[in-house]
Amino acid sequence: MRTDTGQLFRLEDYRPTDYLIPQTSLTFDLHPERTIVRAVLSVERREGVSASQPLVLDGDDLKLVGLTVNGALLGDNGYRATPERLEIAELPAEDRFTVEIVTEINPTTNRQLMGLYRSSGVYCTQCEAEGFRRITYFLDRPDVLSVYTVRIEASKAEAPVLLSNGNPMEAGDLAGGRHFAVWHDPHPKPSYLFALVAGDLGSIRDSFTTRSGTKVDLAIYVEDGKEPRALYAMDALKRSMQWDEEVFGREYDLDVFNVVAVSDFNMGAMENKGLNVFNDKYVLADAETATDTDYAGIEAVIAHEYFHNWTGNRITCRDWFQLCLKEGLTVFRDHEFSADQRSRAVKRIAEVKTLKAHQFPEDAGPLAHPVRPRQYREINNFYTATVYEKGSEVVRMIRTILGPDLFRKGMDLYFERHDGEAATIEDFVKAFEDASGRDLSQFALWYEQAGTPNLSVSYDYDPAEKTFTIELEQSLKATPGQSRKKPMHIPIEFGLIGSDGKDITPASATGAEVTGDVIHLRQRKEKVRFTGIGERPVPSLLRGFSAPVTLASELPHEDLIFLALNDSDPVGRWQALTKLLTGALIAGVKQVRGGKPPVIDADIVNLVGEIAANETLDAAFRALCLTPPGESDIAREIGDNIDPDAVLASREALIKAIAEAHRQAFAALYDKLANTGTFSPDAESAGRRALRNCLLDYLSVAEADPSHATAQFRAADNMTDRAAALGVLVHRFGDSDSAREALGAFEERFGGDPLVMDKWFMVQATRPGAAALDRVRALMSHRLFSLDNPNRTRALIGLFATANQTGFNRADGAAYDFFADMILKIDRENPQLAARLLTALRSWRSLEPVRREHARAALARIAATEKLSTDVKDIVERTLG
Ligand code: TRP
Ligand code: ZN
């Protein structure tokens, strides 16, 4: 494990390398504990660089066993090798030469899951961001592009399947029960996109013919026997390939495209050129084992990794500060894909919920950083919601500002100009400026300034003048390392709604710039005055959630109810309803903390009933409206001095009031929505299940009885309905025999499948209340649990820390202590996983004083531990600030 070197990397220090490596040829002699890697690098000295400049290559935990330059051994002073670095000083005078490096690595003991490791006996690699240097010494940075040829040799019995990037060239048998395969990738790529997989894997195959007529062979490799569970991923892959041609004009560029599912993986998946490697959670699905959420996740991640082929691989990043260049853009592309495949409005609301749940707290806490960070100690810690999700919002805003046609023109120009290059955010923004003739320099501040801007809005209607004036003010709080902030260019989609529910078209607009239905706020404070407005309109601002900001508007209760029922924009409707529910829930928290039972607002209870009953609305949309803001959403809106027990009490009181008021109607609707026919994962069926499962929870609360849930659990013919019923049983009736029996039945049925059992761990980890800690501790001894596997660890420890507000934030701090122990333990094996889990404590300062002090003490204990990884040290130090 790499321990902290204290080095800080800064954007302003970027400098191109002295040497290039236009070609790389690798030979792997695979053995479980002693793999030999021979790397032949064709090296080129850049013009103007002196031959006395040494070639300095990156390494991590490497053992050098051989080195030649132009075929000759070097003198003792000719080079210096440490596990972290190979410096070659004795170099030829010519500007081109060959360096051959032999290293020895151990894939079996590699538990960091970076570099070459083994997962359930399968050899696989993960090189982003800096894993390639754990395989061989290299210029391991994204602006060094090389053409790779890879030869893999392995035992035929152990690894019948041998894969790498690009196209297959040659394969055959060797002596001693071994065989080999050669792969060649004609597209120059950075080392982080290198991949190798070797093992005994099953596969499904298909093909896709590009619009210019090239047939591409597609394969998805999975654990033997699980092939049928890869069919949905294959379908999603073909739809992604088709969509990228239709919507972005982008075609695939190799003869083969391979996807491999592995069970030990730190993140969701990886876009290695022509050989995407996936966490099996994002490949494997069938009705029996996967929920509708799992299906949607697979579709999104398959698309995301495929789309990286153009946004990430063909055009890559100059340096890791530009990470959002590929990630934000590719998230935007996968969002658009899912919106086109499913319901656009429902998809957008889901995105807004995710952004607010993950990115807003990041931006409001000690880990806040700009979409393009200016400095880092550990790049692994910058694969964040800000870089990915806010990065995607920034791209979406560019489209909102330019409109779809100029946006597409800008994208085309970006692809045309930078194909085959390692680009920057400046290059990206410039393409849109040049395509549209618009000045985006103020807009580019979205990449530079951390924090969520607040928009405060007031309205004035003048009946005599028939004018409606909106006054807007933006503000942005200080974030770590940034105190003074400049006003940003914020695109605000809007509508002015008349009493008939229809949008009013203003005669003219003066003040802030208005183009179509977008107000462009650029000053700190600006007014916009609309004329020709015959009645006082209800304004709907931030339609489609057109900018990642918080909105403080002085709209009265009745207007919010009106918007929740009438806004032509479903996202606007949902936003208005959420605002009402959040207000009611926060009022309830105050009442609980004042020792009183929460008073429930009858208007809100009725409103929810009205939306549930409105069959003209999408079932999935109604399900979103029927789910009140979660405990962490409420906590985020309160902002400080949080008491999670009071938050839970307030939320439960509202749910109970809604459940009791609409008991009959909900029961009838629940029955009406019952399954018919065979299972289909399509969006409409999934929406119906989502709504029905929402109603199941309300019904169970109203009846104070588990029988509806038990009946559904037993009758379920798919995992969505089964897992939802289990959730109700465990969370609402956890001590009952019904819950115990259901957990037992689930374990009996799925105990052979760790991936499915993650749902069983999760449902128990998230059962509210202080007793959760003991349950989590006990579950750690379950035969399927292992801290070595990231999916298991996230299901139990991760969900406990992020999705069990009352259980994790126990008033006595015992769960923080347990959590700190786990972080320290995991850090010794897998620093990346430990650091990511630890971000669960990022909002510790918003807790009430007693819990806050316990959390601080647990963080301080981690910080004071010796031999922390760079990853954990960086997170804990920034969190304590
Ligand atoms: N680039 C990958 C994606 O977003 C994610 C990724 C980055 C990753 N670093 C990783 C995956 C490390 C696994 C391990 O598509
Ligand atoms: Zn990505």
Tab-separated table of N, CA, C and O and ligand atoms in Angstrom, residues 114 126 128-129 265-267 269-271 304-305 308 326-327 383 388 832, ligand 1:
chain	number	residue	atom	x	y	z
A	114	MET	N	-6.497	-2.394	-7.854
A	114	MET	CA	-5.896	-1.459	-8.815
A	114	MET	C	-4.671	-2.160	-9.391
A	114	MET	O	-3.930	-2.790	-8.643
A	126	GLN	N	-7.460	-2.913	-13.470
A	126	GLN	CA	-8.107	-1.609	-13.345
A	126	GLN	C	-6.984	-0.591	-13.326
A	126	GLN	O	-6.168	-0.587	-12.405
A	128	GLU	N	-7.398	3.049	-14.356
A	128	GLU	CA	-7.722	4.430	-14.024
A	128	GLU	C	-7.768	4.567	-12.502
A	128	GLU	O	-8.369	3.720	-11.850
A	129	ALA	N	-7.199	5.613	-11.950
A	129	ALA	CA	-6.471	6.640	-12.634
A	129	ALA	C	-4.981	6.280	-12.754
A	129	ALA	O	-4.353	6.498	-13.800
A	265	PHE	N	-14.873	-5.162	-7.514
A	265	PHE	CA	-14.622	-3.962	-8.309
A	265	PHE	C	-14.916	-2.739	-7.466
A	265	PHE	O	-15.935	-2.673	-6.788
A	266	ASN	N	-14.012	-1.749	-7.539
A	266	ASN	CA	-14.161	-0.596	-6.651
A	266	ASN	C	-15.295	0.356	-7.039
A	266	ASN	O	-15.842	1.039	-6.189
A	267	MET	N	-15.582	0.452	-8.331
A	267	MET	CA	-16.611	1.400	-8.757
A	267	MET	C	-17.669	0.664	-9.577
A	267	MET	O	-17.814	-0.534	-9.455
A	269	ALA	N	-18.014	0.678	-13.205
A	269	ALA	CA	-17.470	0.033	-14.391
A	269	ALA	C	-16.351	0.899	-14.957
A	269	ALA	O	-16.142	2.024	-14.500
A	270	MET	N	-15.641	0.353	-15.960
A	270	MET	CA	-14.503	1.064	-16.526
A	270	MET	C	-14.474	0.937	-18.042
A	270	MET	O	-14.638	-0.141	-18.592
A	271	GLU	N	-14.225	2.085	-18.703
A	271	GLU	CA	-14.387	2.214	-20.156
A	271	GLU	C	-13.172	1.822	-20.992
A	271	GLU	O	-13.018	2.328	-22.115
A	304	HIS	N	-23.158	4.500	-20.366
A	304	HIS	CA	-22.091	5.415	-19.926
A	304	HIS	C	-20.723	4.931	-20.425
A	304	HIS	O	-19.972	5.696	-21.042
A	305	GLU	N	-20.411	3.675	-20.158
A	305	GLU	CA	-19.080	3.171	-20.543
A	305	GLU	C	-18.945	3.136	-22.061
A	305	GLU	O	-17.902	3.459	-22.607
A	308	HIS	N	-18.229	6.565	-23.434
A	308	HIS	CA	-16.851	7.014	-23.202
A	308	HIS	C	-15.966	6.755	-24.424
A	308	HIS	O	-14.925	7.376	-24.575
A	326	LYS	N	-14.338	14.323	-19.438
A	326	LYS	CA	-14.909	13.054	-19.901
A	326	LYS	C	-16.082	12.617	-19.033
A	326	LYS	O	-17.063	12.095	-19.555
A	327	GLU	N	-16.000	12.814	-17.713
A	327	GLU	CA	-17.045	12.253	-16.851
A	327	GLU	C	-18.344	13.067	-16.865
A	327	GLU	O	-19.422	12.521	-17.013
A	383	TYR	N	-13.183	11.405	-7.901
A	383	TYR	CA	-14.267	10.790	-8.701
A	383	TYR	C	-15.544	11.008	-7.908
A	383	TYR	O	-16.084	10.094	-7.291
A	388	TYR	N	-18.811	14.354	-11.530
A	388	TYR	CA	-19.715	13.582	-12.391
A	388	TYR	C	-21.060	14.288	-12.584
A	388	TYR	O	-21.452	14.605	-13.703
A	832	GLN	N	-8.910	2.898	-1.531
A	832	GLN	CA	-9.895	3.621	-2.317
A	832	GLN	C	-11.301	3.424	-1.747
A	832	GLN	O	-12.083	4.366	-1.629
B	1	TRP	N1	-13.958	5.947	-15.439
B	1	TRP	C1	-14.908	5.096	-14.780
B	1	TRP	C2	-16.293	5.614	-15.173
B	1	TRP	O1	-16.797	6.548	-14.674
B	1	TRP	C3	-14.850	5.045	-13.301
B	1	TRP	C4	-13.578	4.787	-12.612
B	1	TRP	C5	-12.632	5.652	-12.297
B	1	TRP	C6	-13.193	3.595	-11.994
B	1	TRP	N2	-11.684	5.102	-11.482
B	1	TRP	C7	-12.017	3.846	-11.282
B	1	TRP	C8	-13.736	2.355	-11.963
B	1	TRP	C9	-11.416	2.881	-10.506
B	1	TRP	C10	-13.118	1.387	-11.189
B	1	TRP	C11	-11.988	1.657	-10.444
B	1	TRP	O2	-16.859	5.179	-16.095
